[in-house]
Amino acid sequence: MTPPQAKTWSQRGRTPVVRVRGRSRRRISIAALTCYKPGHRSRLIYRPRRDDGSRDGRKSFSWRDYRDLLTVAHQQLGGPIVLVWDNLNVHKAADLQEGAAARGWLTIYYLPPYAPDLNPVEGIWSLLRRGWLSNVAFSTPEHLVQRIRRGLRHIQYRSDLKDGCLAETGLTIMPA
């Protein structure tokens, strides 16, 4: 009787190689808002944007995309919004600031330059990268979008994760 042999998908002594098809120019951008209100569950509102690969198309979010995201957030939250943003150049676009000034329900504050440790959304990205996007070889851009949405959906339903991202910053929410 002979002992069983382990089966592998590569020959002994040869490094397995996985071929991944795809173009490097495609990318996916995500804009997200973590929403906190004393006495209420924290919320996560996000929008993914896929670059279609065309040379004339915009690869990342424009000020119009952020404006639309804020309008949707206002409708979902049903009240005034105090927004704390990092110093991304699109966040400081003149058209976006004019639109914010015209809306009485929106107040914008900016974080100091290069302060990712004060931004709770950075914790969300860290959770996503370490959890649902780790150790996966994506076969298509749609596969990547599916995993991103699944991970963000899990985070949406877990208030303790969003609250932990806020606690990590050391910031607190004070009732008005």
Tab-separated table of N, CA and C in Angstrom:
chain	number	residue	atom	x	y	z
A	1	MET	N	0.854	-1.180	0.000
A	1	MET	CA	0.000	0.000	0.000
A	1	MET	C	0.892	1.232	0.000
A	2	THR	N	0.612	2.185	-0.867
A	2	THR	CA	1.424	3.397	-0.964
A	2	THR	C	0.693	4.559	-0.304
A	3	PRO	N	1.459	5.461	0.331
A	3	PRO	CA	0.800	6.618	0.970
A	3	PRO	C	0.235	7.564	-0.086
A	4	PRO	N	-0.838	8.273	0.259
A	4	PRO	CA	-1.423	9.211	-0.706
A	4	PRO	C	-0.468	10.378	-0.965
A	5	GLN	N	-0.504	10.876	-2.188
A	5	GLN	CA	0.338	12.015	-2.553
A	5	GLN	C	-0.525	13.267	-2.641
A	6	ALA	N	0.068	14.361	-2.182
A	6	ALA	CA	-0.650	15.635	-2.256
A	6	ALA	C	-0.670	16.114	-3.703
A	7	LYS	N	-1.782	16.612	-4.130
A	7	LYS	CA	-1.930	17.124	-5.493
A	7	LYS	C	-1.855	18.649	-5.460
A	8	THR	N	-1.058	19.202	-6.333
A	8	THR	CA	-1.001	20.657	-6.484
A	8	THR	C	-1.228	20.997	-7.935
A	9	TRP	N	-1.479	22.226	-8.228
A	9	TRP	CA	-1.745	22.629	-9.599
A	9	TRP	C	-0.484	23.091	-10.321
A	10	SER	N	0.653	22.937	-9.681
A	10	SER	CA	1.919	23.281	-10.321
A	10	SER	C	2.910	22.152	-10.076
A	11	GLN	N	3.861	22.015	-10.987
A	11	GLN	CA	4.862	20.977	-10.821
A	11	GLN	C	5.789	21.326	-9.671
A	12	ARG	N	6.318	20.289	-9.037
A	12	ARG	CA	7.249	20.499	-7.929
A	12	ARG	C	8.486	21.228	-8.431
A	13	GLY	N	8.890	22.257	-7.684
A	13	GLY	CA	10.075	23.020	-8.042
A	13	GLY	C	9.815	24.164	-8.999
A	14	ARG	N	8.580	24.329	-9.447
A	14	ARG	CA	8.232	25.434	-10.352
A	14	ARG	C	7.265	26.372	-9.640
A	15	THR	N	7.538	27.650	-9.731
A	15	THR	CA	6.670	28.648	-9.109
A	15	THR	C	5.387	28.781	-9.919
A	16	PRO	N	4.237	28.639	-9.266
A	16	PRO	CA	2.984	28.804	-10.012
A	16	PRO	C	2.815	30.249	-10.478
A	17	VAL	N	2.319	30.420	-11.667
A	17	VAL	CA	2.102	31.745	-12.244
A	17	VAL	C	0.628	31.875	-12.579
A	18	VAL	N	0.032	32.966	-12.143
A	18	VAL	CA	-1.372	33.243	-12.440
A	18	VAL	C	-1.400	34.373	-13.449
A	19	ARG	N	-2.023	34.127	-14.582
A	19	ARG	CA	-2.145	35.173	-15.592
A	19	ARG	C	-3.435	35.937	-15.343
A	20	VAL	N	-3.313	37.244	-15.299
A	20	VAL	CA	-4.472	38.102	-15.084
A	20	VAL	C	-4.602	39.008	-16.292
A	21	ARG	N	-5.755	38.943	-16.927
A	21	ARG	CA	-6.001	39.806	-18.073
A	21	ARG	C	-6.513	41.150	-17.579
A	22	GLY	N	-6.286	42.172	-18.342
A	22	GLY	CA	-6.821	43.475	-17.980
A	22	GLY	C	-5.910	44.594	-18.411
A	23	ARG	N	-6.475	45.773	-18.416
A	23	ARG	CA	-5.718	46.958	-18.775
A	23	ARG	C	-5.483	47.767	-17.516
A	24	SER	N	-4.323	48.356	-17.437
A	24	SER	CA	-3.975	49.089	-16.227
A	24	SER	C	-4.610	50.480	-16.188
A	25	ARG	N	-5.152	50.949	-17.318
A	25	ARG	CA	-5.708	52.304	-17.320
A	25	ARG	C	-7.078	52.387	-16.663
A	26	ARG	N	-7.752	51.277	-16.500
A	26	ARG	CA	-9.068	51.313	-15.873
A	26	ARG	C	-8.916	51.541	-14.383
A	27	ARG	N	-9.813	52.344	-13.848
A	27	ARG	CA	-9.758	52.554	-12.410
A	27	ARG	C	-11.146	52.841	-11.878
A	28	ILE	N	-11.296	52.669	-10.592
A	28	ILE	CA	-12.571	52.878	-9.925
A	28	ILE	C	-12.345	53.874	-8.810
A	29	SER	N	-13.141	54.926	-8.796
A	29	SER	CA	-13.069	55.923	-7.738
A	29	SER	C	-14.321	55.790	-6.883
A	30	ILE	N	-14.172	56.069	-5.597
A	30	ILE	CA	-15.304	55.980	-4.677
A	30	ILE	C	-15.313	57.240	-3.823
A	31	ALA	N	-16.467	57.844	-3.706
A	31	ALA	CA	-16.654	58.959	-2.775
A	31	ALA	C	-17.568	58.456	-1.664
A	32	ALA	N	-17.209	58.770	-0.424
A	32	ALA	CA	-18.006	58.278	0.701
A	32	ALA	C	-18.140	59.360	1.758
A	33	LEU	N	-19.268	59.326	2.435
A	33	LEU	CA	-19.538	60.204	3.571
A	33	LEU	C	-19.863	59.331	4.772
A	34	THR	N	-19.202	59.553	5.887
A	34	THR	CA	-19.627	58.934	7.137
A	34	THR	C	-20.441	59.987	7.866
A	35	CYS	N	-21.624	59.607	8.287
A	35	CYS	CA	-22.572	60.559	8.869
A	35	CYS	C	-22.823	60.192	10.326
A	36	TYR	N	-22.634	61.173	11.198
A	36	TYR	CA	-22.792	60.957	12.633
A	36	TYR	C	-23.753	61.996	13.193
A	37	LYS	N	-24.659	61.538	14.063
A	37	LYS	CA	-25.582	62.430	14.759
A	37	LYS	C	-25.784	61.858	16.149
A	38	PRO	N	-25.619	62.691	17.203
A	38	PRO	CA	-25.779	62.172	18.573
A	38	PRO	C	-27.156	61.533	18.765
A	39	GLY	N	-27.154	60.359	19.358
A	39	GLY	CA	-28.411	59.667	19.627
A	39	GLY	C	-28.948	58.852	18.459
A	40	HIS	N	-28.260	58.850	17.330
A	40	HIS	CA	-28.702	58.106	16.157
A	40	HIS	C	-27.591	57.178	15.683
A	41	ARG	N	-27.982	56.167	14.891
A	41	ARG	CA	-26.981	55.272	14.298
A	41	ARG	C	-26.150	56.034	13.277
A	42	SER	N	-24.873	55.720	13.223
A	42	SER	CA	-24.021	56.333	12.213
A	42	SER	C	-24.358	55.726	10.853
A	43	ARG	N	-24.103	56.509	9.798
A	43	ARG	CA	-24.464	56.087	8.451
A	43	ARG	C	-23.263	56.209	7.532
A	44	LEU	N	-23.296	55.462	6.452
A	44	LEU	CA	-22.279	55.525	5.407
A	44	LEU	C	-23.005	55.660	4.083
A	45	ILE	N	-22.696	56.728	3.358
A	45	ILE	CA	-23.282	56.961	2.044
A	45	ILE	C	-22.119	57.007	1.063
A	46	TYR	N	-22.190	56.214	-0.002
A	46	TYR	CA	-21.072	56.155	-0.935
A	46	TYR	C	-21.567	56.064	-2.374
A	47	ARG	N	-20.706	56.451	-3.291
A	47	ARG	CA	-20.963	56.335	-4.717
A	47	ARG	C	-19.687	55.900	-5.415
A	48	PRO	N	-19.701	54.760	-6.123
A	48	PRO	CA	-18.540	54.394	-6.936
A	48	PRO	C	-18.644	55.029	-8.321
A	49	ARG	N	-17.513	55.252	-8.940
A	49	ARG	CA	-17.466	55.788	-10.305
A	49	ARG	C	-16.400	55.023	-11.052
A	50	ARG	N	-16.799	54.384	-12.140
A	50	ARG	CA	-15.869	53.589	-12.937
A	50	ARG	C	-15.373	54.385	-14.116
A	51	ASP	N	-14.067	54.363	-14.340
A	51	ASP	CA	-13.478	54.976	-15.524
A	51	ASP	C	-13.716	54.019	-16.678
A	52	ASP	N	-14.322	54.511	-17.742
A	52	ASP	CA	-14.641	53.636	-18.871
A	52	ASP	C	-13.461	53.421	-19.813
A	53	GLY	N	-12.342	54.064	-19.556
A	53	GLY	CA	-11.159	53.857	-20.368
A	53	GLY	C	-11.030	54.781	-21.547
A	54	SER	N	-12.022	55.620	-21.792
A	54	SER	CA	-11.911	56.535	-22.927
A	54	SER	C	-10.956	57.672	-22.589
A	55	ARG	N	-10.245	58.120	-23.563
A	55	ARG	CA	-9.230	59.148	-23.350
A	55	ARG	C	-9.836	60.507	-22.997
A	56	ASP	N	-11.027	60.791	-23.500
A	56	ASP	CA	-11.621	62.103	-23.251
A	56	ASP	C	-12.459	62.156	-21.978
A	57	GLY	N	-12.711	61.012	-21.352
A	57	GLY	CA	-13.535	60.973	-20.151
A	57	GLY	C	-12.746	61.307	-18.897
A	58	ARG	N	-13.444	61.799	-17.894
A	58	ARG	CA	-12.822	62.115	-16.618
A	58	ARG	C	-12.634	60.832	-15.815
A	59	LYS	N	-11.475	60.688	-15.176
A	59	LYS	CA	-11.162	59.460	-14.458
A	59	LYS	C	-11.630	59.485	-13.008
A	60	SER	N	-11.805	60.655	-12.433
A	60	SER	CA	-12.195	60.738	-11.028
A	60	SER	C	-13.449	61.600	-10.892
A	61	PHE	N	-13.872	61.802	-9.663
A	61	PHE	CA	-15.081	62.572	-9.404
A	61	PHE	C	-14.878	64.049	-9.744
A	62	SER	N	-15.891	64.642	-10.327
A	62	SER	CA	-15.879	66.081	-10.592
A	62	SER	C	-16.666	66.777	-9.490
A	63	TRP	N	-16.629	68.091	-9.493
A	63	TRP	CA	-17.359	68.833	-8.473
A	63	TRP	C	-18.854	68.574	-8.611
A	64	ARG	N	-19.346	68.287	-9.823
A	64	ARG	CA	-20.768	67.981	-10.021
A	64	ARG	C	-21.141	66.659	-9.342
A	65	ASP	N	-20.236	65.678	-9.415
A	65	ASP	CA	-20.481	64.395	-8.751
A	65	ASP	C	-20.573	64.570	-7.241
A	66	TYR	N	-19.685	65.382	-6.677
A	66	TYR	CA	-19.739	65.648	-5.230
A	66	TYR	C	-21.003	66.424	-4.865
A	67	ARG	N	-21.390	67.380	-5.710
A	67	ARG	CA	-22.619	68.136	-5.466
A	67	ARG	C	-23.817	67.200	-5.437
A	68	ASP	N	-23.883	66.275	-6.393
A	68	ASP	CA	-24.991	65.327	-6.445
A	68	ASP	C	-24.984	64.390	-5.235
A	69	LEU	N	-23.788	63.962	-4.807
A	69	LEU	CA	-23.685	63.112	-3.619
A	69	LEU	C	-24.199	63.850	-2.381
A	70	LEU	N	-23.862	65.115	-2.254
A	70	LEU	CA	-24.329	65.895	-1.102
A	70	LEU	C	-25.841	66.096	-1.142
A	71	THR	N	-26.396	66.276	-2.332
A	71	THR	CA	-27.846	66.429	-2.456
A	71	THR	C	-28.561	65.143	-2.052
A	72	VAL	N	-28.034	64.001	-2.484
A	72	VAL	CA	-28.618	62.713	-2.108
A	72	VAL	C	-28.494	62.498	-0.593
A	73	ALA	N	-27.343	62.860	-0.026
A	73	ALA	CA	-27.155	62.714	1.420
A	73	ALA	C	-28.153	63.577	2.184
A	74	HIS	N	-28.377	64.795	1.710
A	74	HIS	CA	-29.341	65.685	2.366
A	74	HIS	C	-30.748	65.076	2.320
A	75	GLN	N	-31.114	64.481	1.200
A	75	GLN	CA	-32.429	63.855	1.086
A	75	GLN	C	-32.535	62.639	2.000
A	76	GLN	N	-31.479	61.836	2.088
A	76	GLN	CA	-31.518	60.640	2.929
A	76	GLN	C	-31.515	60.983	4.410
A	77	LEU	N	-30.720	61.980	4.781
A	77	LEU	CA	-30.584	62.324	6.197
A	77	LEU	C	-31.714	63.223	6.682
A	78	GLY	N	-32.313	63.998	5.788
A	78	GLY	CA	-33.460	64.810	6.134
A	78	GLY	C	-33.176	65.966	7.070
A	79	GLY	N	-32.023	66.565	6.976
A	79	GLY	CA	-31.705	67.696	7.832
A	79	GLY	C	-30.461	68.407	7.364
A	80	PRO	N	-30.067	69.427	8.114
A	80	PRO	CA	-28.858	70.163	7.727
A	80	PRO	C	-27.609	69.286	7.873
A	81	ILE	N	-26.596	69.600	7.077
A	81	ILE	CA	-25.351	68.832	7.065
A	81	ILE	C	-24.189	69.757	7.392
A	82	VAL	N	-23.381	69.331	8.348
A	82	VAL	CA	-22.101	69.990	8.622
A	82	VAL	C	-21.048	69.048	8.064
A	83	LEU	N	-20.368	69.502	7.026
A	83	LEU	CA	-19.440	68.663	6.284
A	83	LEU	C	-18.011	69.015	6.652
A	84	VAL	N	-17.224	68.008	7.000
A	84	VAL	CA	-15.804	68.198	7.287
A	84	VAL	C	-15.045	67.463	6.198
A	85	TRP	N	-14.325	68.235	5.380
A	85	TRP	CA	-13.664	67.686	4.212
A	85	TRP	C	-12.161	67.819	4.310
A	86	ASP	N	-11.468	66.932	3.601
A	86	ASP	CA	-10.020	67.088	3.477
A	86	ASP	C	-9.737	68.137	2.393
A	87	ASN	N	-8.488	68.353	2.086
A	87	ASN	CA	-8.112	69.438	1.179
A	87	ASN	C	-7.924	68.986	-0.263
A	88	LEU	N	-8.705	68.028	-0.713
A	88	LEU	CA	-8.665	67.613	-2.101
A	88	LEU	C	-9.045	68.810	-2.973
A	89	ASN	N	-8.344	68.997	-4.082
A	89	ASN	CA	-8.582	70.188	-4.885
A	89	ASN	C	-10.009	70.268	-5.414
A	90	VAL	N	-10.653	69.146	-5.705
A	90	VAL	CA	-12.035	69.178	-6.185
A	90	VAL	C	-12.972	69.660	-5.085
A	91	HIS	N	-12.658	69.348	-3.831
A	91	HIS	CA	-13.491	69.807	-2.718
A	91	HIS	C	-13.456	71.325	-2.580
A	92	LYS	N	-12.392	71.936	-3.057
A	92	LYS	CA	-12.264	73.390	-2.953
A	92	LYS	C	-12.584	74.109	-4.258
A	93	ALA	N	-13.192	73.421	-5.212
A	93	ALA	CA	-13.551	74.022	-6.495
A	93	ALA	C	-14.522	75.178	-6.268
A	94	ALA	N	-14.319	76.241	-7.019
A	94	ALA	CA	-15.133	77.452	-6.858
A	94	ALA	C	-16.611	77.162	-7.106
A	95	ASP	N	-16.927	76.377	-8.123
A	95	ASP	CA	-18.326	76.066	-8.422
A	95	ASP	C	-18.991	75.300	-7.287
A	96	LEU	N	-18.255	74.386	-6.672
A	96	LEU	CA	-18.797	73.613	-5.553
A	96	LEU	C	-19.012	74.514	-4.336
A	97	GLN	N	-18.090	75.417	-4.083
A	97	GLN	CA	-18.242	76.339	-2.953
A	97	GLN	C	-19.400	77.306	-3.179
A	98	GLU	N	-19.587	77.753	-4.420
A	98	GLU	CA	-20.737	78.622	-4.723
A	98	GLU	C	-22.048	77.877	-4.506
A	99	GLY	N	-22.095	76.623	-4.943
A	99	GLY	CA	-23.292	75.815	-4.740
A	99	GLY	C	-23.569	75.572	-3.270
A	100	ALA	N	-22.514	75.372	-2.482
A	100	ALA	CA	-22.680	75.157	-1.045
A	100	ALA	C	-23.179	76.420	-0.363
A	101	ALA	N	-22.688	77.579	-0.805
A	101	ALA	CA	-23.130	78.849	-0.213
A	101	ALA	C	-24.604	79.110	-0.509
A	102	ALA	N	-25.082	78.614	-1.656
A	102	ALA	CA	-26.481	78.818	-2.029
A	102	ALA	C	-27.426	77.897	-1.252
A	103	ARG	N	-26.894	76.846	-0.672
A	103	ARG	CA	-27.723	75.913	0.086
A	103	ARG	C	-27.611	76.231	1.573
A	104	GLY	N	-28.719	76.565	2.170
A	104	GLY	CA	-28.723	76.914	3.589
A	104	GLY	C	-28.516	75.722	4.507
A	105	TRP	N	-28.702	74.528	4.007
A	105	TRP	CA	-28.600	73.324	4.819
A	105	TRP	C	-27.189	72.756	4.876
A	106	LEU	N	-26.233	73.390	4.195
A	106	LEU	CA	-24.882	72.847	4.106
A	106	LEU	C	-23.851	73.820	4.661
A	107	THR	N	-23.050	73.349	5.609
A	107	THR	CA	-21.921	74.102	6.162
A	107	THR	C	-20.672	73.263	5.959
A	108	ILE	N	-19.617	73.874	5.413
A	108	ILE	CA	-18.399	73.129	5.099
A	108	ILE	C	-17.232	73.638	5.935
A	109	TYR	N	-16.512	72.703	6.549
A	109	TYR	CA	-15.247	72.973	7.227
A	109	TYR	C	-14.180	72.098	6.572
A	110	TYR	N	-12.946	72.547	6.621
A	110	TYR	CA	-11.848	71.786	6.022
A	110	TYR	C	-10.868	71.332	7.095
A	111	LEU	N	-10.377	70.109	6.938
A	111	LEU	CA	-9.329	69.599	7.812
A	111	LEU	C	-8.026	70.325	7.494
A	112	PRO	N	-7.091	70.329	8.428
A	112	PRO	CA	-5.781	70.916	8.124
A	112	PRO	C	-5.110	70.142	6.988
A	113	PRO	N	-4.159	70.782	6.290
A	113	PRO	CA	-3.476	70.073	5.207
A	113	PRO	C	-2.812	68.796	5.712
A	114	TYR	N	-2.940	67.758	4.921
A	114	TYR	CA	-2.426	66.420	5.187
A	114	TYR	C	-2.683	65.976	6.634
A	115	ALA	N	-3.953	65.686	6.890
A	115	ALA	CA	-4.345	65.185	8.214
A	115	ALA	C	-5.245	63.962	8.052
A	116	PRO	N	-4.742	62.877	7.423
A	116	PRO	CA	-5.596	61.705	7.252
A	116	PRO	C	-5.981	61.045	8.569
A	117	ASP	N	-5.210	61.285	9.622
A	117	ASP	CA	-5.540	60.690	10.915
A	117	ASP	C	-6.772	61.340	11.542
A	118	LEU	N	-7.242	62.477	10.999
A	118	LEU	CA	-8.458	63.126	11.495
A	118	LEU	C	-9.681	62.817	10.636
A	119	ASN	N	-9.503	62.015	9.605
A	119	ASN	CA	-10.579	61.735	8.661
A	119	ASN	C	-11.129	60.325	8.900
A	120	PRO	N	-12.378	60.202	9.399
A	120	PRO	CA	-12.945	58.874	9.664
A	120	PRO	C	-13.101	58.011	8.409
A	121	VAL	N	-13.246	58.635	7.244
A	121	VAL	CA	-13.419	57.865	6.011
A	121	VAL	C	-12.145	57.087	5.673
A	122	GLU	N	-10.990	57.583	6.097
A	122	GLU	CA	-9.741	56.843	5.875
A	122	GLU	C	-9.790	55.496	6.602
A	123	GLY	N	-10.449	55.447	7.751
A	123	GLY	CA	-10.631	54.184	8.464
A	123	GLY	C	-11.522	53.219	7.694
A	124	ILE	N	-12.527	53.763	7.011
A	124	ILE	CA	-13.409	52.940	6.179
A	124	ILE	C	-12.597	52.300	5.059
A	125	TRP	N	-11.741	53.105	4.397
A	125	TRP	CA	-10.917	52.560	3.303
A	125	TRP	C	-9.966	51.497	3.834
A	126	SER	N	-9.438	51.709	5.027
A	126	SER	CA	-8.540	50.726	5.617
A	126	SER	C	-9.270	49.407	5.887
A	127	LEU	N	-10.478	49.487	6.433
A	127	LEU	CA	-11.275	48.277	6.663
A	127	LEU	C	-11.554	47.543	5.357
A	128	LEU	N	-11.881	48.304	4.330
A	128	LEU	CA	-12.199	47.714	3.038
A	128	LEU	C	-10.978	47.017	2.432
A	129	ARG	N	-9.832	47.697	2.472
A	129	ARG	CA	-8.606	47.120	1.895
A	129	ARG	C	-8.142	45.890	2.665
A	130	ARG	N	-8.209	45.932	3.999
A	130	ARG	CA	-7.721	44.810	4.804
A	130	ARG	C	-8.699	43.653	4.843
A	131	GLY	N	-9.969	43.902	4.544
A	131	GLY	CA	-10.974	42.854	4.632
A	131	GLY	C	-11.392	42.302	3.282
A	132	TRP	N	-12.301	42.964	2.634
A	132	TRP	CA	-12.959	42.418	1.458
A	132	TRP	C	-12.099	42.487	0.198
A	133	LEU	N	-11.068	43.308	0.168
A	133	LEU	CA	-10.242	43.405	-1.034
A	133	LEU	C	-8.900	42.696	-0.911
A	134	SER	N	-8.618	42.128	0.253
A	134	SER	CA	-7.311	41.496	0.440
A	134	SER	C	-7.328	40.062	-0.091
A	135	ASN	N	-6.196	39.635	-0.581
A	135	ASN	CA	-5.978	38.268	-1.062
A	135	ASN	C	-6.965	37.838	-2.142
A	136	VAL	N	-7.283	38.750	-3.062
A	136	VAL	CA	-8.191	38.437	-4.155
A	136	VAL	C	-7.528	38.870	-5.458
A	137	ALA	N	-7.520	38.006	-6.446
A	137	ALA	CA	-7.074	38.370	-7.787
A	137	ALA	C	-8.330	38.661	-8.593
A	138	PHE	N	-8.537	39.906	-8.954
A	138	PHE	CA	-9.750	40.310	-9.654
A	138	PHE	C	-9.635	39.968	-11.129
A	139	SER	N	-10.637	39.287	-11.644
A	139	SER	CA	-10.605	38.853	-13.031
A	139	SER	C	-11.111	39.931	-13.976
A	140	THR	N	-12.044	40.744	-13.520
A	140	THR	CA	-12.601	41.807	-14.360
A	140	THR	C	-12.846	43.031	-13.487
A	141	PRO	N	-12.975	44.204	-14.105
A	141	PRO	CA	-13.344	45.391	-13.317
A	141	PRO	C	-14.694	45.223	-12.610
A	142	GLU	N	-15.610	44.484	-13.228
A	142	GLU	CA	-16.911	44.249	-12.600
A	142	GLU	C	-16.758	43.438	-11.316
A	143	HIS	N	-15.813	42.498	-11.319
A	143	HIS	CA	-15.536	41.707	-10.127
A	143	HIS	C	-15.044	42.606	-8.993
A	144	LEU	N	-14.170	43.549	-9.325
A	144	LEU	CA	-13.672	44.499	-8.325
A	144	LEU	C	-14.807	45.357	-7.774
A	145	VAL	N	-15.650	45.883	-8.661
A	145	VAL	CA	-16.782	46.710	-8.213
A	145	VAL	C	-17.717	45.908	-7.322
A	146	GLN	N	-17.946	44.638	-7.680
A	146	GLN	CA	-18.816	43.785	-6.872
A	146	GLN	C	-18.251	43.600	-5.471
A	147	ARG	N	-16.953	43.354	-5.349
A	147	ARG	CA	-16.329	43.180	-4.030
A	147	ARG	C	-16.352	44.470	-3.222
A	148	ILE	N	-16.109	45.601	-3.874
A	148	ILE	CA	-16.152	46.898	-3.184
A	148	ILE	C	-17.543	47.148	-2.625
A	149	ARG	N	-18.547	46.951	-3.462
A	149	ARG	CA	-19.929	47.171	-3.010
A	149	ARG	C	-20.297	46.236	-1.855
A	150	ARG	N	-19.882	44.971	-1.952
A	150	ARG	CA	-20.185	44.017	-0.888
A	150	ARG	C	-19.532	44.446	0.421
A	151	GLY	N	-18.262	44.847	0.349
A	151	GLY	CA	-17.564	45.276	1.560
A	151	GLY	C	-18.181	46.520	2.163
A	152	LEU	N	-18.500	47.513	1.324
A	152	LEU	CA	-19.112	48.740	1.842
A	152	LEU	C	-20.510	48.483	2.385
A	153	ARG	N	-21.224	47.556	1.786
A	153	ARG	CA	-22.549	47.214	2.301
A	153	ARG	C	-22.445	46.593	3.692
A	154	HIS	N	-21.441	45.731	3.897
A	154	HIS	CA	-21.226	45.156	5.228
A	154	HIS	C	-20.892	46.250	6.241
A	155	ILE	N	-20.057	47.192	5.836
A	155	ILE	CA	-19.691	48.286	6.742
A	155	ILE	C	-20.898	49.171	7.018
A	156	GLN	N	-21.762	49.373	6.016
A	156	GLN	CA	-22.961	50.189	6.213
A	156	GLN	C	-23.834	49.647	7.325
A	157	TYR	N	-23.947	48.323	7.404
A	157	TYR	CA	-24.838	47.713	8.387
A	157	TYR	C	-24.206	47.568	9.758
A	158	ARG	N	-22.932	47.881	9.892
A	158	ARG	CA	-22.237	47.729	11.175
A	158	ARG	C	-21.893	49.104	11.740
A	159	SER	N	-22.771	49.645	12.558
A	159	SER	CA	-22.530	50.966	13.153
A	159	SER	C	-21.293	50.975	14.030
A	160	ASP	N	-20.977	49.836	14.657
A	160	ASP	CA	-19.804	49.801	15.517
A	160	ASP	C	-18.521	50.029	14.726
A	161	LEU	N	-18.475	49.587	13.473
A	161	LEU	CA	-17.291	49.831	12.644
A	161	LEU	C	-17.145	51.321	12.315
A	162	LYS	N	-18.261	51.937	11.941
A	162	LYS	CA	-18.218	53.376	11.615
A	162	LYS	C	-17.908	54.205	12.859
A	163	ASP	N	-18.481	53.822	13.991
A	163	ASP	CA	-18.191	54.537	15.239
A	163	ASP	C	-16.730	54.359	15.639
A	164	GLY	N	-16.182	53.180	15.377
A	164	GLY	CA	-14.771	52.936	15.664
A	164	GLY	C	-13.855	53.784	14.802
A	165	CYS	N	-14.254	54.023	13.556
A	165	CYS	CA	-13.456	54.892	12.677
A	165	CYS	C	-13.454	56.325	13.205
A	166	LEU	N	-14.575	56.775	13.750
A	166	LEU	CA	-14.616	58.110	14.352
A	166	LEU	C	-13.789	58.147	15.628
A	167	ALA	N	-13.902	57.115	16.461
A	167	ALA	CA	-13.145	57.073	17.718
A	167	ALA	C	-11.641	57.061	17.452
A	168	GLU	N	-11.226	56.411	16.373
A	168	GLU	CA	-9.806	56.341	16.008
A	168	GLU	C	-9.221	57.725	15.731
A	169	THR	N	-10.053	58.638	15.252
A	169	THR	CA	-9.570	59.994	14.958
A	169	THR	C	-9.386	60.831	16.221
A	170	GLY	N	-10.074	60.475	17.301
A	170	GLY	CA	-10.013	61.265	18.521
A	170	GLY	C	-11.003	62.423	18.520
A	171	LEU	N	-11.800	62.548	17.463
A	171	LEU	CA	-12.808	63.607	17.381
A	171	LEU	C	-14.080	63.158	18.091
A	172	THR	N	-14.861	64.112	18.573
A	172	THR	CA	-16.132	63.809	19.203
A	172	THR	C	-17.223	64.658	18.560
A	173	ILE	N	-18.444	64.166	18.642
A	173	ILE	CA	-19.603	64.878	18.096
A	173	ILE	C	-20.288	65.575	19.264
A	174	MET	N	-20.439	66.870	19.154
A	174	MET	CA	-21.085	67.663	20.201
A	174	MET	C	-22.468	68.085	19.708
A	175	PRO	N	-23.529	67.843	20.496
A	175	PRO	CA	-24.853	68.303	20.086
A	175	PRO	C	-24.893	69.829	20.023
A	176	ALA	N	-25.679	70.318	19.085
A	176	ALA	CA	-25.767	71.778	18.882
A	176	ALA	C	-26.537	72.458	19.973
